Coordinates of C-alpha atoms in Angstrom, one line a residue:
Chain A
X1 CA 81.1 -19.4 42.1
X2 CA 78.4 -16.0 42.4
X3 CA 76.3 -14.3 44.9
X4 CA 73.2 -15.9 45.0
X5 CA 70.0 -14.3 45.8
X6 CA 67.0 -15.4 47.8
X7 CA 63.4 -14.0 46.3
X8 CA 61.2 -13.7 49.4
X9 CA 57.3 -13.0 47.8
X10 CA 54.0 -13.1 49.6
X11 CA 52.8 -15.2 46.7
X12 CA 54.7 -18.8 45.8
X13 CA 54.2 -17.8 42.3
X14 CA 55.5 -14.5 42.0
X15 CA 58.6 -15.7 43.8
X16 CA 58.9 -18.5 41.7
X17 CA 58.3 -16.3 38.4
X18 CA 61.0 -13.6 39.6
X19 CA 63.9 -16.6 40.2
X20 CA 62.5 -17.5 36.5
X21 CA 63.1 -14.3 34.4
X22 CA 66.0 -13.5 36.3
X23 CA 67.6 -17.1 35.8
X24 CA 67.3 -16.3 32.1
X25 CA 69.7 -13.8 32.5
X26 CA 72.0 -15.6 34.7
X27 CA 71.9 -19.1 34.2
X28 CA 74.8 -19.6 36.7
X29 CA 73.4 -17.5 39.8
X30 CA 71.6 -19.7 42.7
X31 CA 68.0 -18.2 42.7
X32 CA 66.2 -19.8 45.6
X33 CA 62.2 -18.3 45.6
X34 CA 60.7 -18.3 48.9
X35 CA 57.2 -17.8 48.8
X36 CA 54.2 -18.1 50.1
X37 CA 53.8 -20.2 53.7
X38 CA 52.5 -24.1 53.2
X39 CA 51.5 -24.1 57.1
X40 CA 48.4 -26.1 57.8
X41 CA 49.7 -27.7 54.6
X42 CA 48.2 -28.6 51.3
X43 CA 48.4 -25.9 49.2
X44 CA 50.7 -22.6 49.2
X45 CA 48.6 -19.8 51.0
X46 CA 49.5 -16.0 50.6
X47 CA 52.1 -14.7 53.1
X48 CA 55.7 -15.4 54.2
X49 CA 57.7 -18.1 56.2
X50 CA 60.5 -17.6 58.5
X51 CA 61.4 -21.1 58.1
X52 CA 60.8 -21.3 54.0
X53 CA 63.5 -17.5 53.9
X54 CA 65.7 -18.9 56.5
X55 CA 65.9 -22.4 54.2
X56 CA 66.4 -20.3 51.6
X57 CA 69.3 -18.4 52.5
X58 CA 71.2 -21.3 53.7
X59 CA 70.7 -23.1 49.9
X60 CA 71.5 -19.7 48.2
X61 CA 74.4 -19.0 50.2
X62 CA 77.0 -21.6 49.7
X63 CA 79.9 -19.4 51.4
X64 CA 79.7 -16.9 48.5
X65 CA 76.9 -14.4 49.8
X66 CA 74.0 -13.7 49.5
X67 CA 71.2 -10.9 48.4
X68 CA 67.3 -11.0 49.8
X69 CA 65.3 -8.7 47.6
X70 CA 61.4 -9.1 49.0
X71 CA 58.2 -7.9 48.2
X72 CA 55.3 -5.7 50.3
X73 CA 55.8 -5.4 54.3
X74 CA 56.1 -8.7 56.2
X75 CA 57.8 -9.9 53.8
X76 CA 60.5 -7.6 54.8
X77 CA 59.8 -8.2 58.3
X78 CA 60.4 -11.8 58.2
X79 CA 63.5 -11.4 56.4
X80 CA 64.6 -9.3 58.8
X81 CA 63.8 -12.2 61.3
X82 CA 65.3 -14.6 59.5
X83 CA 68.7 -12.5 59.4
X84 CA 68.3 -12.0 63.0
X85 CA 68.9 -15.8 63.8
X86 CA 71.8 -16.1 61.7
X87 CA 75.2 -16.4 63.2
X88 CA 77.7 -13.9 62.7
X89 CA 79.9 -15.1 60.6
X90 CA 77.0 -16.0 58.1
X91 CA 75.3 -12.6 58.7
X92 CA 78.2 -11.2 57.4
X93 CA 77.6 -12.7 54.0
X94 CA 74.2 -12.0 53.7
X95 CA 72.5 -8.3 52.5
X96 CA 68.8 -7.2 52.6
X97 CA 67.7 -4.9 49.4
X98 CA 65.4 -2.2 49.5
X99 CA 64.9 -2.9 45.7
X100 CA 61.8 -3.3 43.4
X101 CA 61.6 -6.8 43.2
X102 CA 60.8 -7.7 39.9
X103 CA 63.8 -4.6 38.4
X104 CA 65.9 -5.4 41.0
X105 CA 66.0 -9.2 40.6
X106 CA 66.9 -9.0 37.4
X107 CA 69.8 -6.5 37.9
X108 CA 71.4 -7.9 40.9
X109 CA 71.5 -11.5 38.7
X110 CA 72.7 -9.9 35.9
X111 CA 75.6 -8.6 38.0
X112 CA 75.7 -11.7 40.2
X113 CA 76.0 -13.8 37.0
X114 CA 79.5 -11.2 36.0
X115 CA 80.9 -12.1 39.6
X116 CA 80.0 -9.5 41.1
X117 CA 80.6 -8.7 44.6
X118 CA 78.1 -8.9 47.6
X119 CA 77.7 -4.9 47.8
X120 CA 78.2 -4.9 43.7
X121 CA 75.4 -7.1 43.6
X122 CA 73.3 -5.2 46.3
X123 CA 73.6 -2.1 44.8
X124 CA 72.9 -3.1 41.3
X125 CA 69.5 -4.4 42.9
X126 CA 68.6 -1.3 44.5
X127 CA 69.4 0.9 41.8
X128 CA 67.3 -0.8 39.3
X129 CA 64.3 1.3 38.1
X130 CA 63.0 0.8 34.8
X131 CA 60.1 3.3 33.2
X132 CA 58.8 2.4 30.0
X133 CA 60.1 5.7 29.2
X134 CA 63.7 5.8 30.8
X135 CA 63.6 10.1 30.0
X136 CA 61.2 10.3 32.1
X137 CA 62.9 8.7 35.4
X138 CA 66.0 11.9 34.0
X139 CA 65.3 13.8 37.3
X140 CA 65.4 10.9 39.7
X141 CA 67.8 9.1 38.3
X142 CA 71.1 9.2 36.8
X143 CA 72.1 6.7 33.9
X144 CA 75.2 5.1 35.5
X145 CA 72.9 4.8 38.9
X146 CA 70.9 2.5 37.0
X147 CA 73.0 0.2 35.6
X148 CA 74.1 -2.8 36.9
X149 CA 78.3 -2.9 37.1
X150 CA 78.6 1.0 36.9
X151 CA 80.6 0.9 40.5
X152 CA 84.0 2.0 38.9
X153 CA 84.3 5.9 37.5
X154 CA 83.2 6.3 33.8
X155 CA 86.4 7.2 31.4
X156 CA 85.7 11.1 31.3
X157 CA 87.7 11.5 28.1
X158 CA 89.9 9.6 26.1
X159 CA 89.3 8.5 22.3
X160 CA 85.4 8.1 20.7
X161 CA 83.5 6.1 18.8
X162 CA 80.4 5.6 17.3
X163 CA 78.2 3.1 15.2
X164 CA 74.3 2.2 14.4
X165 CA 72.6 -0.4 13.3
X166 CA 69.3 -1.8 12.3
X167 CA 68.0 -4.8 14.1
X168 CA 67.8 -7.6 12.6
X169 CA 66.0 -10.5 14.8
X170 CA 62.5 -11.0 15.6
X171 CA 62.7 -9.9 19.5
X172 CA 64.8 -6.7 18.7
X173 CA 66.5 -5.9 21.9
X174 CA 64.5 -7.7 24.3
X175 CA 65.8 -9.1 27.7
X176 CA 68.5 -11.5 26.7
X177 CA 69.9 -9.3 24.6
X178 CA 69.7 -6.7 27.3
X179 CA 71.6 -8.9 29.2
X180 CA 74.2 -9.5 26.6
X181 CA 74.8 -6.3 25.9
X182 CA 75.1 -5.2 29.2
X183 CA 77.4 -7.6 30.9
X184 CA 79.8 -7.3 28.1
X185 CA 79.8 -3.4 28.3
X186 CA 80.2 -3.7 32.0
X187 CA 83.9 -5.1 31.2
X188 CA 85.3 -2.1 29.0
X189 CA 86.9 1.0 29.8
X190 CA 84.5 3.6 27.8
X191 CA 81.3 5.3 29.2
X192 CA 78.7 3.9 26.3
X193 CA 75.4 5.4 25.3
X194 CA 73.5 3.4 23.0
X195 CA 70.0 5.6 22.2
X196 CA 70.4 8.2 24.3
X197 CA 70.7 5.6 27.7
X198 CA 73.4 3.7 29.5
X199 CA 74.6 1.3 27.7
X200 CA 75.6 -0.5 30.8
X201 CA 72.4 -1.0 32.3
X202 CA 70.5 -3.4 31.5
X203 CA 67.2 -2.4 32.7
X204 CA 67.1 1.1 31.0
X205 CA 68.5 -1.0 27.4
X206 CA 65.2 -3.3 28.0
X207 CA 63.5 0.1 28.7
X208 CA 63.9 1.1 25.0
X209 CA 61.6 -1.3 24.2
X210 CA 63.7 -1.6 20.1
X211 CA 62.3 -4.1 18.4
X212 CA 63.1 -5.8 14.7
X213 CA 64.1 -3.1 12.0
X214 CA 64.4 -0.3 15.0
X215 CA 68.2 1.2 14.9
X216 CA 70.5 1.4 17.2
X217 CA 73.1 4.2 17.2
X218 CA 75.5 3.9 20.0
X219 CA 78.4 6.5 21.1
X220 CA 81.6 5.3 23.5
X221 CA 84.2 7.5 24.8
X222 CA 87.5 5.8 27.0
X223 CA 89.9 3.9 26.4
X224 CA 88.1 1.1 25.0
X225 CA 85.8 2.7 22.6
X226 CA 86.8 1.2 19.8
X227 CA 85.9 -2.6 21.4
X228 CA 82.6 -1.3 22.7
X229 CA 81.2 -0.4 19.3
X230 CA 82.6 -3.4 17.9
X231 CA 81.3 -5.5 20.4
X232 CA 77.7 -3.6 19.9
X233 CA 78.1 -3.8 16.4
X234 CA 78.4 -8.0 16.1
X235 CA 76.0 -8.4 18.8
X236 CA 73.5 -6.8 16.8
X237 CA 74.3 -7.7 13.3
X238 CA 74.3 -11.4 14.6
X239 CA 71.2 -10.7 15.5
X240 CA 71.9 -11.9 19.1
X241 CA 72.3 -15.6 18.2
X242 CA 68.6 -15.5 17.1
X243 CA 68.9 -15.4 13.5
X244 CA 67.5 -18.7 11.3
X245 CA 70.2 -20.6 10.1
X246 CA 69.3 -19.4 6.3
X247 CA 69.4 -15.7 7.4
X248 CA 65.9 -15.7 6.4
X249 CA 65.3 -12.8 9.2
Chain B
X1 CA 48.0 -17.9 90.5
X2 CA 51.5 -18.1 89.9
X3 CA 52.8 -17.1 86.2
X4 CA 54.7 -20.4 85.8
X5 CA 55.0 -22.5 82.9
X6 CA 51.8 -24.0 83.4
X7 CA 50.0 -20.6 82.8
X8 CA 52.2 -19.8 79.3
X9 CA 51.1 -22.6 78.6
X10 CA 47.1 -22.1 79.3
X11 CA 48.1 -17.9 78.0
X12 CA 48.7 -19.7 75.0
X13 CA 45.9 -22.1 75.0
X14 CA 43.4 -19.5 75.6
X15 CA 44.7 -16.9 73.8
X16 CA 44.4 -19.3 70.9
X17 CA 40.5 -20.0 72.0
X18 CA 40.0 -16.2 71.8
X19 CA 41.5 -16.2 68.4
X20 CA 39.4 -18.7 66.8
X21 CA 35.9 -17.2 68.2
X22 CA 37.0 -13.8 66.9
X23 CA 38.3 -15.3 63.7
X24 CA 35.5 -13.6 61.6
X25 CA 35.0 -10.3 63.3
X26 CA 39.4 -10.2 62.7
X27 CA 38.2 -10.9 59.3
X28 CA 35.8 -8.3 59.1
X29 CA 37.9 -6.0 60.2
X30 CA 40.6 -6.8 57.8
X31 CA 38.3 -6.8 55.3
X32 CA 37.7 -3.1 55.6
X33 CA 41.0 -1.7 55.9
X34 CA 43.5 -4.5 54.9
X35 CA 43.5 -7.8 53.2
X36 CA 41.2 -9.4 55.3
X37 CA 43.4 -12.7 55.9
X38 CA 44.1 -11.4 59.6
X39 CA 41.5 -13.6 61.1
X40 CA 42.5 -16.8 59.5
X41 CA 46.1 -16.3 59.3
X42 CA 46.3 -15.7 63.6
X43 CA 43.6 -18.7 63.9
X44 CA 46.2 -20.8 62.1
X45 CA 49.0 -20.0 63.6
X46 CA 47.6 -20.3 67.0
X47 CA 46.5 -23.5 66.2
X48 CA 50.2 -24.3 65.2
X49 CA 51.2 -23.3 68.6
X50 CA 48.6 -25.4 70.6
X51 CA 49.2 -28.6 68.4
X52 CA 53.4 -27.7 69.3
X53 CA 52.7 -27.4 73.4
X54 CA 50.2 -30.7 73.0
X55 CA 53.5 -32.8 71.1
X56 CA 56.4 -30.9 72.8
X57 CA 58.1 -32.0 76.2
X58 CA 56.7 -30.1 79.6
X59 CA 58.5 -26.8 79.5
X60 CA 60.7 -25.9 83.1
X61 CA 60.0 -22.3 82.4
X62 CA 57.9 -20.0 81.0
X63 CA 60.3 -18.1 78.8
X64 CA 60.3 -21.3 77.2
X65 CA 56.9 -21.8 76.4
X66 CA 56.4 -18.4 74.6
X67 CA 60.0 -19.5 73.1
X68 CA 58.6 -22.0 71.1
X69 CA 55.6 -20.5 70.5
X70 CA 56.9 -17.4 68.7
X71 CA 58.8 -19.4 66.4
X72 CA 55.7 -21.7 65.7
X73 CA 53.7 -18.1 64.6
X74 CA 56.7 -17.2 62.6
X75 CA 56.9 -19.6 60.8
X76 CA 52.8 -20.2 60.5
X77 CA 50.8 -17.2 60.5
X78 CA 52.3 -15.8 57.3
X79 CA 51.1 -12.0 57.3
X80 CA 52.6 -9.5 59.3
X81 CA 51.4 -10.6 62.5
X82 CA 53.8 -13.2 62.1
X83 CA 56.9 -12.1 63.0
X84 CA 55.4 -9.3 64.9
X85 CA 53.8 -11.4 67.4
X86 CA 56.8 -13.7 66.9
X87 CA 59.4 -11.0 67.8
X88 CA 56.9 -9.7 70.6
X89 CA 56.9 -13.1 72.5
X90 CA 60.9 -14.0 71.8
X91 CA 61.5 -10.2 73.6
X92 CA 59.1 -11.1 75.9
X93 CA 60.9 -15.1 77.0
X94 CA 64.2 -13.4 76.8
X95 CA 63.1 -10.6 79.1
X96 CA 61.5 -13.2 81.6
X97 CA 65.2 -15.3 81.4
X98 CA 65.4 -18.9 82.9
X99 CA 63.0 -17.6 85.7
X100 CA 60.5 -20.2 87.0
X101 CA 57.7 -17.8 87.7
X102 CA 56.9 -13.8 86.9
X103 CA 56.4 -11.3 89.4
X104 CA 54.8 -8.2 89.0
X105 CA 58.1 -6.0 88.0
X106 CA 58.9 -9.3 85.9
X107 CA 55.8 -8.8 84.3
X108 CA 56.1 -5.1 83.5
X109 CA 59.8 -5.6 81.9
X110 CA 58.1 -8.9 79.6
X111 CA 55.1 -6.6 78.4
X112 CA 57.4 -3.6 77.6
X113 CA 60.5 -5.7 75.9
X114 CA 57.5 -7.0 73.6
X115 CA 56.1 -3.9 72.4
X116 CA 59.9 -2.4 72.3
X117 CA 60.2 -5.3 69.7
X118 CA 56.8 -5.2 68.0
X119 CA 58.1 -1.3 67.5
X120 CA 61.7 -2.3 66.9
X121 CA 60.1 -5.0 63.7
X122 CA 57.1 -2.5 61.9
X123 CA 58.9 0.9 62.7
X124 CA 54.7 2.0 63.8
X125 CA 55.0 4.8 66.2
X126 CA 51.6 5.3 68.6
X127 CA 49.0 6.5 66.6
X128 CA 49.9 5.2 63.5
X129 CA 46.6 3.2 64.0
X130 CA 48.2 -0.9 64.7
X131 CA 48.9 -2.8 67.6
X132 CA 51.1 -0.1 68.6
X133 CA 48.0 1.7 69.7
X134 CA 46.6 -1.4 72.4
X135 CA 50.3 -2.3 73.4
X136 CA 51.6 1.0 74.2
X137 CA 48.1 1.6 77.1
X138 CA 48.8 -1.5 78.0
X139 CA 52.4 -1.0 79.4
X140 CA 51.6 2.0 80.6
X141 CA 49.0 0.5 82.7
X142 CA 50.6 -2.3 83.9
X143 CA 53.4 -0.2 85.3
X144 CA 50.8 1.5 87.0
X145 CA 49.0 -1.2 88.7
X146 CA 52.6 -2.6 89.4
X147 CA 54.2 0.3 91.1
X148 CA 50.9 0.2 92.8
X149 CA 51.6 -2.7 95.1
X150 CA 49.4 -5.4 92.4
X151 CA 49.8 -9.0 92.1
X152 CA 51.1 -10.6 88.6
X153 CA 47.6 -11.5 87.1
X154 CA 46.4 -8.3 88.4
X155 CA 48.9 -6.3 86.6
X156 CA 48.0 -8.5 83.5
X157 CA 44.5 -7.4 83.7
X158 CA 45.0 -3.8 84.1
X159 CA 47.3 -4.3 80.7
X160 CA 44.6 -5.9 79.5
X161 CA 42.1 -3.5 80.1
X162 CA 43.8 -0.4 78.9
X163 CA 44.9 -2.5 75.4
X164 CA 41.0 -3.6 75.0
X165 CA 40.6 0.8 75.2
X166 CA 43.9 1.6 72.8
X167 CA 42.1 -1.0 70.8
X168 CA 38.6 1.0 70.6
X169 CA 40.5 4.2 70.6
X170 CA 42.3 3.1 67.2
X171 CA 38.2 3.7 65.5
X172 CA 39.2 7.2 63.9
X173 CA 42.9 7.2 63.6
X174 CA 44.4 6.9 59.9
X175 CA 46.5 4.3 59.3
X176 CA 50.0 5.5 58.6
X177 CA 51.9 2.0 58.6
X178 CA 51.0 -1.3 56.8
X179 CA 48.5 -2.4 54.3
X180 CA 45.6 -0.2 55.6
X181 CA 47.7 3.1 55.1
X182 CA 47.6 2.5 51.7
X183 CA 43.5 3.9 52.1
X184 CA 45.1 6.9 54.2
X185 CA 41.5 8.9 54.9
X186 CA 39.6 6.2 54.6
X187 CA 41.3 4.1 57.1
X188 CA 39.3 6.1 59.9
X189 CA 36.7 5.0 61.3
X190 CA 37.3 1.4 61.3
X191 CA 39.2 -0.8 64.1
X192 CA 42.5 -1.9 63.7
X193 CA 42.6 -5.6 63.6
X194 CA 46.0 -6.1 65.1
X195 CA 45.2 -3.7 67.9
X196 CA 41.9 -6.2 68.5
X197 CA 43.9 -9.4 68.6
X198 CA 46.5 -8.1 71.2
X199 CA 43.5 -6.9 73.2
X200 CA 42.5 -10.4 72.7
X201 CA 46.1 -12.1 73.5
X202 CA 46.3 -9.8 76.5
X203 CA 43.1 -10.5 77.9
X204 CA 44.1 -14.3 77.7
X205 CA 47.6 -13.5 79.7
X206 CA 45.0 -12.4 82.4
X207 CA 42.3 -15.0 82.5
X208 CA 44.7 -17.5 82.8
X209 CA 45.7 -16.1 85.7
X210 CA 42.8 -16.7 86.8
X211 CA 42.0 -12.3 86.8
X212 CA 40.3 -12.4 84.0
X213 CA 39.8 -8.2 82.8

C-alpha cells in the first residue's frame, strides 16, 4: 500500500482534474478530491467544505498515511480545521503540504507510487517546482531539492557513464515517461544529469519539453552509473512503450 | 435577559436575518476587493444553521447551540469565513463550557476566545483589513464594560458598537491578508466585508439579549 493524497480546491473540477493528472503517473495511489462545496444542494459550488475534506482524509488514509494539498487560503484553513478534529493517532499519520497544487500533487503521487514514506511524499510535494525554463530556477531551487526521491545523499564519486539518444516516439518525453524515468533512476545509487537537469526529478524532466526527434544526453556518476545509463537508453529506444507495432514512428 | 441556550438560539436566528437582509451589501463590498461571494456564502451558511436549529433537539446550554452552529458553518459557508466563524464559535463554545447561562465576565472570555481562534486560524493581525479589525475593538470594549459593572447584555452591546466602529475604520486600510491583499494599495477606500459581517453578528448577539447597540 502507499501514502494517500487528498486534493483540496475551491473548485470541484480542479480537485478532480488534479487527481486525474496525478493518477496517470501513480495508478495505485489513493487520490481523493475534496473540491467545492455542495451545501444548499444542487451543483457543486466554489468553496471548500470541512465535511468533504474530513471524509476525503478518511478515504485516502486506510492506515498508510495521508498528505493533503490545497489551493488558495481558505482551503488551507479548512484543511487545518479537519486536522484538528482527528484523534491523536490518526492526526499523527496526516501531513498538510505547503506546496504548489498541481506540481506538488504530481510529485507526491509519483513518490507515493514508489513506496515513499509519508515524510518523503510530503517533501516531494513541497519541493516540486516547475518552470518552462528550468535554468531560470537555478538560483532558487537546487536540482536535487526538486527531485522526488532524492532523499538519500547522492553519490559524489565513483564510476561514471554517459549516453545520448534521439527520442523516437511522437509524444517525446511527456509526463508519463518522465515519471517512469525519474522513478527508475530514484532507486539507483547514482547522480544522473539529463540535458543539464536532475534526472530523478519528474518535474524537471517534464519541464525540458523534449519532443520527438530531440536528443537526450545523460551523464551518471556513482556505483550504479552504468545501470542508470542502460535504463535511460532502453526506455528511450523503446519509445517508452509508445512505438507502433510495425516500428513506424 | 439571561444569556442562556434560548439566547444563543435567538442570537443565531437574528444573525441569520441580518445577514440575509445585508446579503447584497456584503456581496458589493466583497466584489470591490474580493471574490464577491461573502454575502451569498454567509447567507447560505446561516440559513443552514437556522435549519439545523429548527430540526435539532432543544439544547441545554449556549455552548451546545454555538457548537452546532460552528460545525454547520464550517461545512456550508465555503469561503474563508466558514473556517473563521466556525473556529470563532467553537472556541466561544469551549470558553462557555457547560454553564447554563453566561455572566458578564464569561461574555468577555467568550468573545476573547472567539477572536483568538480567528487570529490562530487566519493568522491576521490588527490593521490587516480583516474581521480582526472589528473583533479586537469589540473584545476590548466588552472588557471595559464588564469591569465597569455592566450586565451581560450591555457587555454585548458595547462589543457590537465597537465592532461597527472597527468595521468603518477599515475603510482606509490596505489589505495584508486574504484575497483583498492581491489588490495591494487598490484595496484602500473600501470597507472590509468580513469586518462588516462581524459587526452584524455581534449586533445580533446584543439584540437577542434585548440590548440593541
